[in-house]
Coordinates of C-alpha atoms and ligand atoms in Angstrom, one line a residue:
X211 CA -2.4 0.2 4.7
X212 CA -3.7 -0.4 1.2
X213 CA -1.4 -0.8 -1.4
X214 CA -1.8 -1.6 -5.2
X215 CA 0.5 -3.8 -7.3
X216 CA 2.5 -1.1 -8.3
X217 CA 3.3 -0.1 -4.7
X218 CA 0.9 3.0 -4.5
X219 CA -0.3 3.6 -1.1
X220 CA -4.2 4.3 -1.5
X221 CA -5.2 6.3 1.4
X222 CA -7.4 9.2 -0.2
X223 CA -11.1 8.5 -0.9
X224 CA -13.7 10.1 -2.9
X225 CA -17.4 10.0 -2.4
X226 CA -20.4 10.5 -4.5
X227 CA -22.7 10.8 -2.3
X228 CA -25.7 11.4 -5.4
X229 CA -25.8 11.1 -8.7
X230 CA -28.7 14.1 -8.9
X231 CA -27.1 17.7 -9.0
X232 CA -29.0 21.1 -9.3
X233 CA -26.9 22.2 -12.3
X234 CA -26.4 20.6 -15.4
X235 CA -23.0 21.9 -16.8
X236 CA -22.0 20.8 -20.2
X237 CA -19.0 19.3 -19.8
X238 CA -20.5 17.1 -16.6
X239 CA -23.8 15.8 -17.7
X240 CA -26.1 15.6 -20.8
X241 CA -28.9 17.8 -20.5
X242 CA -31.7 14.9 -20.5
X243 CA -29.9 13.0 -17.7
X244 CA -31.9 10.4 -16.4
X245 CA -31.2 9.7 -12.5
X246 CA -30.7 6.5 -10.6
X247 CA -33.9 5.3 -8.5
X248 CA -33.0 6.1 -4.8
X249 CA -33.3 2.6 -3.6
X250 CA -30.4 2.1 -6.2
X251 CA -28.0 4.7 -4.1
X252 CA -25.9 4.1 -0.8
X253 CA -28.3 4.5 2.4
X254 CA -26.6 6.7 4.8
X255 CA -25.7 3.4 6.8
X256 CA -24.1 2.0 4.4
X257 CA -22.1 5.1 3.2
X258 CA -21.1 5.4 7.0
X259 CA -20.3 1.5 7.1
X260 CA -17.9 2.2 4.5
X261 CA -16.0 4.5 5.6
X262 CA -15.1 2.5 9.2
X263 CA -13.9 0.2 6.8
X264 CA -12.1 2.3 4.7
X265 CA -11.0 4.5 7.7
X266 CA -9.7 0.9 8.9
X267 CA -7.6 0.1 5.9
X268 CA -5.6 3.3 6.8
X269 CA -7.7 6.1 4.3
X270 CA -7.5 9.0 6.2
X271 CA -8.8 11.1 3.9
X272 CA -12.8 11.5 2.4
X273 CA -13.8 13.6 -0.1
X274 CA -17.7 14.3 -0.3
X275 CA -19.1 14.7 -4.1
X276 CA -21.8 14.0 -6.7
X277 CA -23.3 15.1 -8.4
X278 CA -24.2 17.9 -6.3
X279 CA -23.4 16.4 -2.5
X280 CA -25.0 19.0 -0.7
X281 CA -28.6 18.2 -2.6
X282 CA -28.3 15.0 -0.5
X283 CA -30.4 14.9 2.5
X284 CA -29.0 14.7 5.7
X285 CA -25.6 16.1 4.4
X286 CA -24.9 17.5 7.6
X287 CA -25.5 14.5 10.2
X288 CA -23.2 12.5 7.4
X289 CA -20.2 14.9 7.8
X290 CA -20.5 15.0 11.6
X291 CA -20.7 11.1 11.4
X292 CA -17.8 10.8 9.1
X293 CA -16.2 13.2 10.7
X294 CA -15.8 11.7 13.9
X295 CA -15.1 7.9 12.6
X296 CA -11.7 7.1 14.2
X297 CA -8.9 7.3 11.8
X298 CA -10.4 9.9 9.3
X299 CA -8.2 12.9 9.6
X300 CA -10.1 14.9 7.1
X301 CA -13.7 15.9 5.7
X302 CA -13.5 17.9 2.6
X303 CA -16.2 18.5 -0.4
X304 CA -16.1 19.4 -4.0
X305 CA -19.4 21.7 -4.0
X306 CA -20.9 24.1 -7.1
X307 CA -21.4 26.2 -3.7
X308 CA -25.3 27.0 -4.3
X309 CA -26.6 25.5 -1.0
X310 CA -23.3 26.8 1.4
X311 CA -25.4 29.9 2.2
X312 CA -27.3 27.8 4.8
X313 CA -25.1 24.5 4.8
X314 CA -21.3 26.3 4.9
X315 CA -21.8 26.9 9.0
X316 CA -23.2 23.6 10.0
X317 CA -21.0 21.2 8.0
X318 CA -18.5 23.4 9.6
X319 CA -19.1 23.0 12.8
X320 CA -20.0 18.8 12.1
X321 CA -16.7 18.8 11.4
X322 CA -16.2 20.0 7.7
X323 CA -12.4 21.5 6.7
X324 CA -12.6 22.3 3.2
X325 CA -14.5 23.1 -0.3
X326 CA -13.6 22.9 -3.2
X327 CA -15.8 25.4 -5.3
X328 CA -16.6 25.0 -8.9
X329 CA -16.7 28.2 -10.6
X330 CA -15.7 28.4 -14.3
X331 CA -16.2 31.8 -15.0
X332 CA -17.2 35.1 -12.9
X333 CA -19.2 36.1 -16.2
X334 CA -23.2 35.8 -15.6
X335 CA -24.0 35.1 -19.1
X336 CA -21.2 32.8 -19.5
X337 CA -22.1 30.8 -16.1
X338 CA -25.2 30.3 -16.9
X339 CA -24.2 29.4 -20.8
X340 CA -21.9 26.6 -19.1
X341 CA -24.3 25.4 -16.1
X342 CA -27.5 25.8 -18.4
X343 CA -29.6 27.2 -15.6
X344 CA -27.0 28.4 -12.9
X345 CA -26.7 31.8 -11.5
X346 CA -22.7 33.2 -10.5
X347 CA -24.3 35.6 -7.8
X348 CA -25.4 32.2 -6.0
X349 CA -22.0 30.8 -6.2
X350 CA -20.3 34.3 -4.3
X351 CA -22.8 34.1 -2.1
X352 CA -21.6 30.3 -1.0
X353 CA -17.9 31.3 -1.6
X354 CA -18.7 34.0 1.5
X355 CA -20.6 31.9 3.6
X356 CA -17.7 29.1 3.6
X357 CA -15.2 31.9 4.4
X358 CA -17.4 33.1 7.3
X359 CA -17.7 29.2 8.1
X360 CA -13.7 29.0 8.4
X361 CA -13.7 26.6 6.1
X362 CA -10.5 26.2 3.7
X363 CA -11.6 27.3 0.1
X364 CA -9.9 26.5 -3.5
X365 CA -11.9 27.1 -6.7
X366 CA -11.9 24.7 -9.6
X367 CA -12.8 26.4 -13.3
X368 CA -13.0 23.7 -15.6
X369 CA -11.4 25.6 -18.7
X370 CA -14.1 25.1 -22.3
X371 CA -12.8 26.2 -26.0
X372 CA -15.2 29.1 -27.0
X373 CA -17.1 28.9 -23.3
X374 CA -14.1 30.5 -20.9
X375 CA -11.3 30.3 -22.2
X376 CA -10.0 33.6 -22.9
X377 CA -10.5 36.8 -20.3
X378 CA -12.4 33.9 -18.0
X379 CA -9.3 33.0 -16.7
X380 CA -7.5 36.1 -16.2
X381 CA -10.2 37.0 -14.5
X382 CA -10.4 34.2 -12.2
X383 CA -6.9 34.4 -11.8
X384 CA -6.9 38.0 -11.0
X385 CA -9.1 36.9 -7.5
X386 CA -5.5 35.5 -6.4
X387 CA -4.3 38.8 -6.6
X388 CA -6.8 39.8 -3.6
X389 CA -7.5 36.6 -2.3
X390 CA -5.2 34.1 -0.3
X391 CA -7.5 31.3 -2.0
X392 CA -5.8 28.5 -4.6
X393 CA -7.8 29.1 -8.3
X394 CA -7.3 25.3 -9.9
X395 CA -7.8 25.3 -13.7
X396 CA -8.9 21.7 -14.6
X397 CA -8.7 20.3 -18.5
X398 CA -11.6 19.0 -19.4
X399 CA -11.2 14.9 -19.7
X400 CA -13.8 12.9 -21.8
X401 CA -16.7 10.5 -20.4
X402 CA -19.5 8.4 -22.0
X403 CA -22.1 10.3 -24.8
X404 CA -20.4 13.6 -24.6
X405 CA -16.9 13.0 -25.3
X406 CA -16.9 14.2 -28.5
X407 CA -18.3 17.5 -26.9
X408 CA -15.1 17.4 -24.5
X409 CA -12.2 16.3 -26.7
X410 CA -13.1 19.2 -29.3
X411 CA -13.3 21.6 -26.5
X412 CA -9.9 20.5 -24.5
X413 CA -8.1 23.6 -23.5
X414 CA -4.6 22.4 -22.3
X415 CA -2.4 23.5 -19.1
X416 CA 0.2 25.1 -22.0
X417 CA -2.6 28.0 -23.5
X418 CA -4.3 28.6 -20.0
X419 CA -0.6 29.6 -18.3
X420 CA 0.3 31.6 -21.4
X421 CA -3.0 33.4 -21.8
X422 CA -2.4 34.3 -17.9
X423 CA 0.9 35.7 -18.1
X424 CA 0.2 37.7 -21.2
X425 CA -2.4 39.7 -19.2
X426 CA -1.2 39.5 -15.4
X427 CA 2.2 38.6 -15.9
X428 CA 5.1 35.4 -15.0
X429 CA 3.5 33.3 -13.1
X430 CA 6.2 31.9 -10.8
X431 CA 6.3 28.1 -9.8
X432 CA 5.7 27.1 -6.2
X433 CA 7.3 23.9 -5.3
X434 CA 8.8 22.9 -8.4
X435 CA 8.1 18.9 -9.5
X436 CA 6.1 18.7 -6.5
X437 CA 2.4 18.5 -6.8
X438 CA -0.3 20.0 -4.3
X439 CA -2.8 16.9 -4.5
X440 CA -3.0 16.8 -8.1
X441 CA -2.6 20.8 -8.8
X442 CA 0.7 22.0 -10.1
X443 CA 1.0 25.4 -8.4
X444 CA 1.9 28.8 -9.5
X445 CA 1.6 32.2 -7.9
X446 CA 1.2 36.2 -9.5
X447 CA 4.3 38.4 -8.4
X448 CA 3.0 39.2 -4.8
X449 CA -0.3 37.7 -5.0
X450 CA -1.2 36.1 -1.5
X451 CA -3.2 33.1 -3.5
X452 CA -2.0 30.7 -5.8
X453 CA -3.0 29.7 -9.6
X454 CA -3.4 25.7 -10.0
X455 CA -3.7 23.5 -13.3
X456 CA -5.2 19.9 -12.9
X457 CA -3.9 18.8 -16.1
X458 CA -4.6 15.1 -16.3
X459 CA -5.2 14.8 -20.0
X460 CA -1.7 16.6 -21.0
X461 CA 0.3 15.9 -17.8
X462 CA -1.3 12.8 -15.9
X463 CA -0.2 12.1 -12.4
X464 CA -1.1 9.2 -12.6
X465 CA 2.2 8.0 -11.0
X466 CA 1.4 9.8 -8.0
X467 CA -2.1 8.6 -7.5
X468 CA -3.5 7.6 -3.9
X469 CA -6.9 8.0 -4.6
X470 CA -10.2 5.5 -4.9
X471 CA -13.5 6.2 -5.7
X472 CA -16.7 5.0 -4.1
X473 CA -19.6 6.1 -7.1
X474 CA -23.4 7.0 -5.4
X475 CA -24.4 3.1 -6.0
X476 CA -21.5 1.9 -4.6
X477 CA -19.3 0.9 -7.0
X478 CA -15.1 0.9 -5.6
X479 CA -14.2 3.0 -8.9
X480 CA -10.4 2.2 -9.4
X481 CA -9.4 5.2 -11.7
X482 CA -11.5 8.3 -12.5
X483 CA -10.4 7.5 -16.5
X484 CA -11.3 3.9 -16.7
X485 CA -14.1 1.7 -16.3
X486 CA -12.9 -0.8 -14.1
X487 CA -15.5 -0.6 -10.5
X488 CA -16.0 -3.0 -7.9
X489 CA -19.2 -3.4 -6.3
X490 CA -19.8 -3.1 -3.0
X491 CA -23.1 -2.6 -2.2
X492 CA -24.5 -6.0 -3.9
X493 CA -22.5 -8.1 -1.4
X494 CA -23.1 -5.3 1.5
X495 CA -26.5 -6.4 0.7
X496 CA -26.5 -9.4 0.3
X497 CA -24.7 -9.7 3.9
X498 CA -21.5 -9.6 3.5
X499 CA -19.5 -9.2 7.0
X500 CA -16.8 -6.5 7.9
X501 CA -13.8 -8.4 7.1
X502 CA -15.6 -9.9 4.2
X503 CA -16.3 -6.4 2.7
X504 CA -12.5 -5.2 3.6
X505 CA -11.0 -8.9 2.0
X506 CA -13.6 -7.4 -1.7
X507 CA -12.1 -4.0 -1.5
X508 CA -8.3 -4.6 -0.7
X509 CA -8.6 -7.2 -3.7
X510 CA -10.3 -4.1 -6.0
X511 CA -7.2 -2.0 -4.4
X512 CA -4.5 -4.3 -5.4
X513 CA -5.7 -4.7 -9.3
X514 CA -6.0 -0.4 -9.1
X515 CA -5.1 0.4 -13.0
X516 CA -1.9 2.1 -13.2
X517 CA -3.0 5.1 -14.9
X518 CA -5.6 6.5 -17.8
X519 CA -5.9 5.5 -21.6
X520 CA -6.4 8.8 -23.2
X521 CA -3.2 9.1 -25.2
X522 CA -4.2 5.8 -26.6
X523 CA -8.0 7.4 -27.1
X524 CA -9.3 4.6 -24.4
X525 CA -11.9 6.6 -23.3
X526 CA -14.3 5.5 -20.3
X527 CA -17.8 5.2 -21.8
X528 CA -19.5 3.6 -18.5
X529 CA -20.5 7.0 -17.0
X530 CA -20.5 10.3 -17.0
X531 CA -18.4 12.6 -14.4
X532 CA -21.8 13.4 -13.1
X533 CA -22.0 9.8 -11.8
X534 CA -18.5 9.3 -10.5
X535 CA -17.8 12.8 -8.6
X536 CA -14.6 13.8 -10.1
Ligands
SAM136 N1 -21.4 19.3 -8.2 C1 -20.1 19.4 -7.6 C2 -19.3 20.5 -8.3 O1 -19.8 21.2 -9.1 O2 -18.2 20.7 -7.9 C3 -19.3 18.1 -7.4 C4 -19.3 17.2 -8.5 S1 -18.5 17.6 -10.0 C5 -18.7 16.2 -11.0 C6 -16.8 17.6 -9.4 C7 -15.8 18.3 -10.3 O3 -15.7 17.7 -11.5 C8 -16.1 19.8 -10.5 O4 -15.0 20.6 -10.2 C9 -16.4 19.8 -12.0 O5 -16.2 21.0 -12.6 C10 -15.5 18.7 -12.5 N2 -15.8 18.2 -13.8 C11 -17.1 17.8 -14.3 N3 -17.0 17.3 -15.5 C12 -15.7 17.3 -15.9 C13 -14.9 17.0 -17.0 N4 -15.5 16.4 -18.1 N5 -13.6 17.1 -17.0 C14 -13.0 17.7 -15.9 N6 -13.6 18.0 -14.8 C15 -15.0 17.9 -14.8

């Protein structure tokens, strides 16, 4: 088990597995993003190292991200490798869902339970505004092939002032009306050169909810004071899905936090919202053993910040969310 000083138990860990993505959404990325030099990056065995260890330490379960995870090559021998690690209970992947057409079936059957699928808006013009180059009818077409794949499916919609913030979330809200899928709003937090863009574009948990119900009426809490993950959950009268918000910047959860983060060049990232990383694959390198490896990350673990600065504008200026995953 890997506890921090506060008496968190960390079990849940996140994995970029690139830096590189295939969109380059505003809020993520600047548009003239350089990437890291491959050599730079986690090699598959050393991803896969990793995660015995981790999967050791009592995480049981990985989350695959980027960047865009399923750009990386060899996505699918990965899963089925992670997948069948002993102690890892679950595979999932936050995906923008462009490449599930062909990849949805076989990360299934490797072993694959669950995407998460980024789709801010079901507008074309409005997609492609926010992605600079993406197209929405690629997204559906990945958001079928995962339900034909069986997998589990949420959608995450990253809420923008003056991008999709007004009839963008009805209308993704609407799809729970149809849909037994979860549709997770997530504020927008700040990172490196384009927090300035973020903070003046913040769209809190309080206006999304009441722009819902004032065009598809109450929405009714599920599990009150609980959290699913880090989504506080709501459902439309009758609706077989659910409405999320993934509000760290107005109601952090930090509290409840189990999670770690392992960036694409394998830095241990201690909290999404600050700077603090622990690096890994220097001493993996450089030869470190097993033990010494799990001795470098259960010491990372231990000093795990209790939560994010934002209310105190301590912003992370290290990376982008592009580097870290999310
Ligand atoms: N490329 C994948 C995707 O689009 O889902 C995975 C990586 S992306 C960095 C992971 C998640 O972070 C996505 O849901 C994305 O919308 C979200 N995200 C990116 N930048 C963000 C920001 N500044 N604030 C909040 N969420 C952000």
């Amino acid at each position: 088990m890997a506890l921090d000083r506060f008496g968190r138990n960390i079990n849940y860990l996140r994995i970029s597995l690139t830096d590189r993505c295939n969109l380059r959404c505003v809020y993520c990325m600047p548009e003239d993003m350089t990437f890291r030099p491959r050599a730079e990056l986690m090699q598959d065995d050393e991803v896969l190292r990793l995660v015995r260890i981790f999967a050791d330490l009592g995480f049981h379960k990985f989350r695959l991200t980027g960047g865009e995870p399923t750009v990386r090559a060899n996505i699918v021998d990965l899963v089925r490798e992670m997948a069948a690690t002993p102690g890892v209970a679950k595979v999932a992947m936050t995906t923008n869902g462009l490449l599930l057409d062909r990849l949805a079936q076989p990360m299934a059957a490797a072993g694959l339970k669950r995407v998460n699928i980024s789709i801010d808006t079901l507008d074309p013009d409005k997609f492609k505004k926010l992605t600079r180059w993406g197209e929405v009818e690629d997204v559906w077409r990945g958001i079928r092939a995962a339900e034909a794949a069986g997998l589990e499916i949420k959608l995450n919609a990253v809420v923008v002032r003056n991008y999709n913030d007004r009839e963008d979330v009805v209308d993704l809200a609407r799809l729970t009306l149809y849909q037994p899928w979860q549709v997770r709003y997530i504020e927008m937090m700040p990172f490196g050169e384009i927090s300035d863009f973020q903070l003046a574009g913040v769209v809190t948990q309080a206006e999304i909810h009441q722009t819902i119900e004032a065009a598809l009426g109450p929405l009714l809490p599920v599990n009150p004071g609980e959290l699913d993950g880090e989504a506080s959950l709501y459902q439309l009268a009758n609706a077989p899905g659910r409405v999320g918000f993934i509000s760290s910047v107005s109601q952090p959860f930090c509290a409840s936090c189990n999670r770690a983060r392992l960036t694409a060049d394998g830095r241990l990232r201690l909290c999404l919202l600050r700077e603090k990383e622990v690096d890994l694959l220097h001493p993996m390198r450089d030869g470190a053993t097993d033990a010494e490896l799990l001795a470098i990350i259960k010491e990372g673990i231990w000093w795990k910040p209790w939560g994010h600065g934002l209310s105190q504008d301590v912003i992370p200026l290290n990376r982008v969310m592009s580097e870290i995953g999310g």
